[in-house]
Structure formats: structure tokens, C-alpha cells
Coordinates of C-alpha atoms in Angstrom, one line a residue:
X6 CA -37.5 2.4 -38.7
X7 CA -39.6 0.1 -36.6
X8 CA -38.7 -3.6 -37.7
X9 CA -41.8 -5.3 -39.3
X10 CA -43.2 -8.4 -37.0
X11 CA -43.3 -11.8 -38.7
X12 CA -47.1 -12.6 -39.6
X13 CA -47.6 -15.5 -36.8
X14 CA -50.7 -16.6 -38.1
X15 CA -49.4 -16.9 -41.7
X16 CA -46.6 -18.7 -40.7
X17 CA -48.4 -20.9 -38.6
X18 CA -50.8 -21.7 -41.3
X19 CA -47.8 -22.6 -43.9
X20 CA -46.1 -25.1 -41.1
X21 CA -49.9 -26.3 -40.3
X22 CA -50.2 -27.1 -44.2
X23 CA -46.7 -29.2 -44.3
X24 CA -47.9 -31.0 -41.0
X25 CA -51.2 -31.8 -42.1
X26 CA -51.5 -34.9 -43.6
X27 CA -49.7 -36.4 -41.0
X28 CA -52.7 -36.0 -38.6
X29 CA -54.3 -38.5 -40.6
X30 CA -51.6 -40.6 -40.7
X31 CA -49.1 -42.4 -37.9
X32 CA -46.6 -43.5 -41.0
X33 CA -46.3 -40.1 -43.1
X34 CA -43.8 -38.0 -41.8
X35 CA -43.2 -34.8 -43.3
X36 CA -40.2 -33.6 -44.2
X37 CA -39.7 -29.9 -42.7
X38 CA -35.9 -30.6 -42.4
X39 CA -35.1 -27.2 -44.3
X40 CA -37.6 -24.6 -42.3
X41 CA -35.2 -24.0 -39.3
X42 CA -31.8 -23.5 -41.4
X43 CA -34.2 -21.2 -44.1
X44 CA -35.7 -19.3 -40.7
X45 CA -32.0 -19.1 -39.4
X46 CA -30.5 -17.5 -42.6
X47 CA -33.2 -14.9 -43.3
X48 CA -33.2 -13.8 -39.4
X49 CA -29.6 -13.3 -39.9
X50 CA -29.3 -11.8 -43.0
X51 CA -32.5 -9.1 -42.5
X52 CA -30.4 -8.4 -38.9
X53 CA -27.3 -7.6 -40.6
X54 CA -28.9 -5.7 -43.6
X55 CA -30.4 -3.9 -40.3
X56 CA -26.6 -2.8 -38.8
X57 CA -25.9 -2.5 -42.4
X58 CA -23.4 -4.6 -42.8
X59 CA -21.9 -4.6 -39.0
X60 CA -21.2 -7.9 -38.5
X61 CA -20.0 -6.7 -34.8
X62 CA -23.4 -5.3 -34.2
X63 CA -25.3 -7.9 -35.4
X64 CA -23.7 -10.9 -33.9
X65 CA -24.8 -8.7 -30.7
X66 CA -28.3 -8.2 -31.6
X67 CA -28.4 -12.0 -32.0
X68 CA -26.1 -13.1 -29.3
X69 CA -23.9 -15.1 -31.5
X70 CA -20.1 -15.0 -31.6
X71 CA -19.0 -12.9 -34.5
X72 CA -17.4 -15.7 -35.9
X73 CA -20.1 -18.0 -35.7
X74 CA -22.1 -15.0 -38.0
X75 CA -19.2 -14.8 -40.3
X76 CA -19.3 -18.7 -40.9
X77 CA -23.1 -18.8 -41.5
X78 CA -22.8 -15.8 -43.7
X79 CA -20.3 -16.9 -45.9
X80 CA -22.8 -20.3 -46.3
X81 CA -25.2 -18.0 -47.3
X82 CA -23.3 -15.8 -49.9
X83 CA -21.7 -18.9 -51.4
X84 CA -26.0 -20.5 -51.6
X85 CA -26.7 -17.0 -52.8
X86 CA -24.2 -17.0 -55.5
X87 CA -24.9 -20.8 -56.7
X88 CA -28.1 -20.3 -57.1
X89 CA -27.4 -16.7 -59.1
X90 CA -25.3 -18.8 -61.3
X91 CA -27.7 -21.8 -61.8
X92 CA -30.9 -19.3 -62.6
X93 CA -28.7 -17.2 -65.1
X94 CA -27.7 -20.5 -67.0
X95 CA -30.6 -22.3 -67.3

């Protein structure tokens, strides 16, 4: 199954939208500090859901050390499961 492309123009139109009101402005600054580490987890998450599951495979398909994808993807479990717990007791 053919891997669906990222919408470029949607994206661009969501990171236009958070740089905005900086054009305006030479003082606002915009805080995009979490785009690149959210990017980063969901390209490597939908890549190993892809080898399902190969972590081996993956970190090739990326070019990352498998270790290096082990490491981000116990982050993102451990984000995963705070935030499971922290919906379910609110």
C-alpha cells in the first residue's frame, strides 16, 4: 500500500498561521518550539507501524541507528502512556 503524501499546502498553511503575526511585528516571536520534535515522532512512529513493528527495518528506512529509534520510541510510549493516564483521570 502506497504511503499517503503529507498535504504540503495544508501544512504550510498551519505553520503560515503560527508565523503570522510576527510579519507585523519585529518583537513577537512565535513559539513553534514543539513542531519539529511532534513532526519527528509521528514520521517515526507511522514508519515503524509501516515495518510493523521492525524496529531493524525502520531505523533503515530512516537512516537512524537502531538504538537511536529505540530511545525516541520509548519517549514516545512513555508521552503516549502519560497522557492515556491523565485523559482517563480527569
Amino acid at each position: 500500500m502506497p504511503c499517503k503524501p503529507i498535504d504540503n499546502k495544508l501544512f504550510l498553511e498551519h505553520l503560515n498561521a503560527l508565523l503570522s503575526h510576527t510579519r507585523d511585528s519585529r518583537t513577537a516571536t512565535p513559539d513553534v518550539s514543539a513542531l519539529l520534535p511532534f513532526v519527528r515522532d509521528v514520521v517515526l512512529e507511522e514508519v515503524v507501524i509501516h515495518c510493523r513493528g521492525n524496529q531493524a527495518k525502520a531505523s533503515r528506512i530512516l537512516g537512524l541507528n537502531r538504538g537511536t529509534l529505540r530511545t525516541h520510541m520509548r519517549r514516545i510510549n512513555k508521552q503516549n502512556v502519560t497522557m492515556a493516564l491523565n485523559d482517563g483521570g480527569a
